[in-house]
Coordinates of C-alpha atoms in Angstrom, one line a residue:
X1 CA -7.1 2.9 -11.2
X2 CA -10.1 1.4 -9.5
X3 CA -12.9 3.4 -8.3
X4 CA -15.4 1.5 -6.1
X5 CA -18.7 2.3 -4.5
X6 CA -18.6 4.5 -1.2
X7 CA -19.1 3.0 2.0
X8 CA -22.3 3.2 3.8
X9 CA -23.1 6.0 6.5
X10 CA -21.2 5.3 9.7
X11 CA -22.4 6.0 13.2
X12 CA -20.8 8.6 15.0
X13 CA -19.4 6.9 18.1
X14 CA -19.5 3.4 19.7
X15 CA -17.5 1.0 22.2
X16 CA -16.9 -2.4 20.7
X17 CA -15.4 -5.5 21.8
X18 CA -14.6 -8.3 19.0
X19 CA -17.8 -7.2 16.9
X20 CA -18.3 -5.0 13.8
X21 CA -16.7 -1.6 14.4
X22 CA -19.9 0.0 13.2
X23 CA -23.0 -1.8 14.1
X24 CA -25.3 -2.2 11.1
X25 CA -22.4 -1.4 8.6
X26 CA -22.0 -4.8 6.6
X27 CA -19.2 -3.5 5.0
X28 CA -17.2 -3.1 8.0
X29 CA -14.5 -5.7 8.8
X30 CA -14.8 -8.1 11.7
X31 CA -13.6 -7.1 15.0
X32 CA -13.0 -4.0 16.9
X33 CA -11.9 -0.6 15.7
X34 CA -8.2 -0.1 15.7
X35 CA -8.5 3.5 17.2
X36 CA -7.3 2.7 20.7
X37 CA -3.8 1.2 19.5
X38 CA -0.9 3.0 20.8
X39 CA 0.9 4.7 17.6
X40 CA 4.3 5.8 18.8
X41 CA 6.6 7.6 16.1
X42 CA 9.5 5.4 15.9
X43 CA 12.4 5.7 13.5
X44 CA 13.9 8.6 11.4
X45 CA 11.4 8.6 8.4
X46 CA 9.2 11.6 8.6
X47 CA 5.4 11.0 9.8
X48 CA 2.7 13.0 8.5
X49 CA 4.6 14.5 5.4
X50 CA 4.6 13.4 1.8
X51 CA 7.3 11.2 0.7
X52 CA 8.4 11.1 -2.9
X53 CA 11.9 9.6 -3.5
X54 CA 14.4 7.4 -1.7
X55 CA 16.8 8.8 0.7
X56 CA 19.3 6.1 0.2
X57 CA 21.4 6.9 -3.0
X58 CA 21.5 4.2 -5.6
X59 CA 18.3 2.5 -4.5
X60 CA 14.8 1.8 -6.3
X61 CA 11.7 0.8 -4.8
X62 CA 9.2 -0.8 -7.3
X63 CA 5.7 -0.5 -5.8
X64 CA 2.5 -2.1 -7.0
X65 CA -0.8 -0.7 -6.0
X66 CA -4.6 -1.7 -5.9
X67 CA -4.1 -5.5 -5.3
X68 CA -4.4 -8.1 -4.4
X69 CA -6.0 -9.0 -7.8
X70 CA -5.9 -11.8 -10.6
X71 CA -2.3 -10.7 -11.6
X72 CA -0.6 -10.4 -8.2
X73 CA 0.6 -14.1 -7.9
X74 CA 2.2 -13.6 -11.3
X75 CA 3.9 -10.5 -10.2
X76 CA 5.0 -12.6 -7.2
X77 CA 6.3 -15.4 -9.3
X78 CA 8.5 -12.7 -11.4
X79 CA 9.8 -11.3 -8.2
X80 CA 10.7 -14.7 -6.8
X81 CA 12.5 -15.7 -10.1
X82 CA 14.5 -12.5 -10.2
X83 CA 15.3 -12.3 -6.6
X84 CA 13.6 -8.9 -6.1
X85 CA 12.0 -7.5 -3.1
X86 CA 9.0 -5.1 -3.7
X87 CA 6.4 -3.1 -2.1
X88 CA 2.6 -3.6 -2.5
X89 CA 0.1 -1.2 -1.5
X90 CA -3.0 -3.1 -0.4
X91 CA -6.6 -2.4 -0.9
X92 CA -8.9 -3.8 1.6
X93 CA -11.7 -4.9 -0.9
X94 CA -10.8 -6.6 -3.8
X95 CA -13.0 -8.0 -6.5
X96 CA -16.1 -7.5 -4.2
X97 CA -14.6 -9.4 -1.3
X98 CA -12.9 -8.3 2.0
X99 CA -9.1 -9.4 1.7
X100 CA -9.6 -10.8 5.2
X101 CA -12.1 -13.5 4.0
X102 CA -10.7 -16.9 3.7
X103 CA -12.8 -18.1 0.8
X104 CA -11.5 -15.2 -1.4
X105 CA -8.2 -16.7 -1.2
X106 CA -6.4 -13.2 -0.6
X107 CA -5.1 -14.2 2.8
X108 CA -3.0 -16.9 1.4
X109 CA -1.9 -14.5 -1.5
X110 CA -0.8 -11.9 1.3
X111 CA 0.8 -14.2 3.6
X112 CA 2.9 -15.4 0.6
X113 CA 3.9 -11.8 0.1
X114 CA 5.0 -11.2 3.5
X115 CA 7.0 -14.4 3.8
X116 CA 8.7 -13.5 0.7
X117 CA 10.1 -10.5 2.3
X118 CA 8.0 -8.0 0.4
X119 CA 6.7 -5.0 2.2
X120 CA 3.0 -4.4 2.8
X121 CA 1.5 -0.9 2.9
X122 CA -2.3 0.4 3.0
X123 CA -4.0 1.7 0.1
X124 CA -7.2 2.3 2.0
X125 CA -10.2 0.1 2.1
X126 CA -12.2 1.0 -1.1
X127 CA -9.8 3.3 -2.8
X128 CA -11.6 6.5 -2.2
X129 CA -9.7 9.7 -2.2
X130 CA -8.5 10.6 1.4
X131 CA -9.5 14.2 0.7
X132 CA -13.0 13.0 1.1
X133 CA -14.7 13.1 4.8
X134 CA -14.9 9.2 4.4
X135 CA -10.8 9.1 5.5
X136 CA -11.4 7.7 8.7
X137 CA -13.3 4.8 7.4
X138 CA -11.0 4.2 4.4
X139 CA -7.7 4.1 6.7
X140 CA -9.3 2.5 9.8
X141 CA -11.1 -0.5 8.0
X142 CA -8.0 -1.2 6.2
X143 CA -6.2 -1.2 9.4
X144 CA -8.8 -3.7 10.8
X145 CA -8.4 -6.1 7.7
X146 CA -4.8 -6.1 8.2
X147 CA -5.2 -6.7 11.9
X148 CA -7.5 -9.6 11.2
X149 CA -5.1 -11.5 8.9
X150 CA -1.6 -10.5 10.3
X151 CA -2.1 -9.2 13.9
X152 CA -0.6 -5.7 12.8
X153 CA -1.2 -3.1 10.2
X154 CA 1.3 -1.1 8.2
X155 CA 2.8 2.3 9.2
X156 CA 3.3 3.0 5.4
X157 CA 0.4 4.2 3.3
X158 CA -0.1 5.4 -0.2
X159 CA -3.1 7.9 -0.9
X160 CA -5.4 6.9 -3.7
X161 CA -4.8 8.7 -7.0
X162 CA -1.7 10.4 -4.8
X163 CA -4.3 12.9 -3.5
X164 CA -3.8 14.1 0.0
X165 CA -4.3 17.7 1.0
X166 CA -3.1 19.0 4.3
X167 CA -6.3 17.9 6.3
X168 CA -5.4 14.3 4.9
X169 CA -1.6 14.7 5.6
X170 CA -2.4 15.9 9.1
X171 CA -4.7 13.0 9.9
X172 CA -2.4 10.6 8.7
X173 CA 0.3 11.9 10.8
X174 CA -1.9 11.7 13.8
X175 CA -2.5 8.0 12.9
X176 CA 1.1 7.4 12.6
X177 CA 1.8 6.8 8.9
X178 CA 4.5 7.5 6.5
X179 CA 2.8 9.0 3.5
X180 CA 4.1 7.6 0.2
X181 CA 4.1 9.1 -3.0
X182 CA 6.4 8.3 -6.1
X183 CA 9.0 10.2 -8.2
X184 CA 8.5 7.9 -11.1
X185 CA 4.9 7.1 -12.3
X186 CA 4.6 4.6 -15.1
X187 CA 1.0 5.5 -15.7
X188 CA 0.5 1.9 -16.5
X189 CA -3.1 2.1 -15.6
X190 CA -3.6 4.1 -18.9
X191 CA -1.7 1.8 -21.0
X192 CA -2.8 -1.8 -20.5
X193 CA -2.2 -3.0 -23.8
X194 CA 1.0 -4.4 -25.7
X195 CA 1.3 -1.3 -27.7
X196 CA 0.5 1.3 -25.1
X197 CA 2.6 -0.5 -22.5
X198 CA 5.6 1.0 -24.6
X199 CA 4.7 4.3 -23.2
X200 CA 5.0 3.3 -19.5
X201 CA 8.4 1.7 -20.2
X202 CA 9.4 5.0 -22.0
X203 CA 8.3 7.1 -18.8
X204 CA 10.2 4.7 -16.6
X205 CA 13.5 5.1 -18.6
X206 CA 13.0 8.8 -18.9
X207 CA 12.4 9.3 -15.1
X208 CA 15.5 7.4 -14.1
X209 CA 18.9 9.0 -14.1
X210 CA 21.7 6.8 -15.3
X211 CA 23.7 8.1 -12.3
X212 CA 22.7 5.7 -9.3
X213 CA 25.3 7.5 -7.0
X214 CA 23.2 10.7 -6.5
X215 CA 19.5 9.2 -6.9
X216 CA 17.0 7.1 -5.5
X217 CA 13.5 6.3 -6.9
X218 CA 10.1 5.1 -5.7
X219 CA 8.4 3.8 -8.7
X220 CA 4.4 3.6 -9.1
X221 CA 2.8 0.7 -11.0
X222 CA 0.0 -1.6 -10.5
X223 CA -0.6 -5.3 -10.0
X224 CA -4.0 -5.4 -11.3
X225 CA -3.0 -5.0 -15.0
X226 CA -2.0 -7.6 -17.2
X227 CA 0.6 -5.7 -19.3
X228 CA 2.4 -4.4 -16.2
X229 CA 2.9 -8.3 -15.3
X230 CA 3.6 -9.4 -18.9
X231 CA 5.6 -6.5 -20.3
X232 CA 6.5 -3.7 -17.9
X233 CA 8.0 -5.4 -14.6
X234 CA 10.6 -7.5 -16.0
X235 CA 11.7 -4.4 -18.1
X236 CA 12.1 -2.2 -14.9
X237 CA 13.8 -4.7 -13.2
X238 CA 16.4 -5.5 -15.9
X239 CA 17.0 -1.7 -16.8
X240 CA 17.3 -0.7 -13.1
X241 CA 19.9 -3.5 -12.8
X242 CA 21.7 -2.6 -15.9
X243 CA 21.9 1.3 -14.6
X244 CA 23.3 -0.1 -11.3
X245 CA 20.3 0.5 -8.9
X246 CA 19.7 -1.8 -6.0
X247 CA 16.0 -2.9 -5.9
X248 CA 14.7 -2.7 -2.4
X249 CA 11.5 -2.2 -0.7
X250 CA 10.3 1.4 0.2
X251 CA 11.2 0.9 4.0
X252 CA 14.7 -0.1 2.9
X253 CA 15.2 2.7 0.5
X254 CA 14.3 5.3 3.4
X255 CA 17.0 3.6 5.8
X256 CA 14.0 2.2 8.0
X257 CA 14.4 -1.2 9.4
X258 CA 11.7 -3.8 8.8
X259 CA 10.8 -3.8 12.6
X260 CA 9.3 -0.4 11.9
X261 CA 7.1 -1.2 9.1
X262 CA 4.0 -2.5 10.9
X263 CA 2.3 -1.8 14.1
X264 CA 1.0 -4.6 16.4
X265 CA -2.7 -4.5 16.7
X266 CA -3.9 -7.2 19.3
X267 CA -7.6 -8.3 18.3
X268 CA -9.1 -8.9 21.6
X269 CA -8.6 -5.4 23.4
X270 CA -11.5 -3.0 24.0
X271 CA -11.5 -0.3 21.5
X272 CA -13.6 3.0 21.1
X273 CA -13.9 5.0 17.8
X274 CA -14.8 8.5 16.8
X275 CA -15.8 9.8 13.3
X276 CA -13.1 12.2 11.9

């Protein structure tokens, strides 16, 4: 998993219109803060509690964290080939660039991901633990990046390192997020070589019941590792299908319609923000 430098210190309060959310912070995405966006809690999926498993029996949601990165397009190619929909938990800074920057190429990758029917979720702005005091920055800056690309931001978020204590859970509930963990962790970030990735295959197989009628799984992997793309992803898809699981997005495996996965965020409204 990635560990990136902390953000610069934030100002405590401000009001902005189509400018950096934090004056003087060069890491801030362009545009206004998303704090003022209405956040109605719609649908039946819980908000502000940690979700580890699919509620729809017989479903499996493959999830890929930490991208976009160099191997993301290869994962997308594989998913296209095998006609599978997956969920990507996106980090707002990738390889030193904000993913909203057109020159980075990431907006086009994310647009392809969205157009293909995959679900996009938040994985924070720089992958810092949300148990830290920087949680407002990590969550809000990623909302701004999504807003700048799509005009919306996700209602689904996976905390980095799966770390989210009660303060974190309460904060994300206030922000209108479904907090997604996993009940199958491939640990692929520990096994990014042709031999080691066999352990990730073993963890996947050991974690999945051969009885899909009574089970549903959220599977954790990463699209930033070569051997996940080259060795693990196809194996998981083929094994899931062999066992009779239906491969879907996280939203689908929780019975949530796509209209609930994203929150509209107009870019030109006046926003104020506060440090949490």
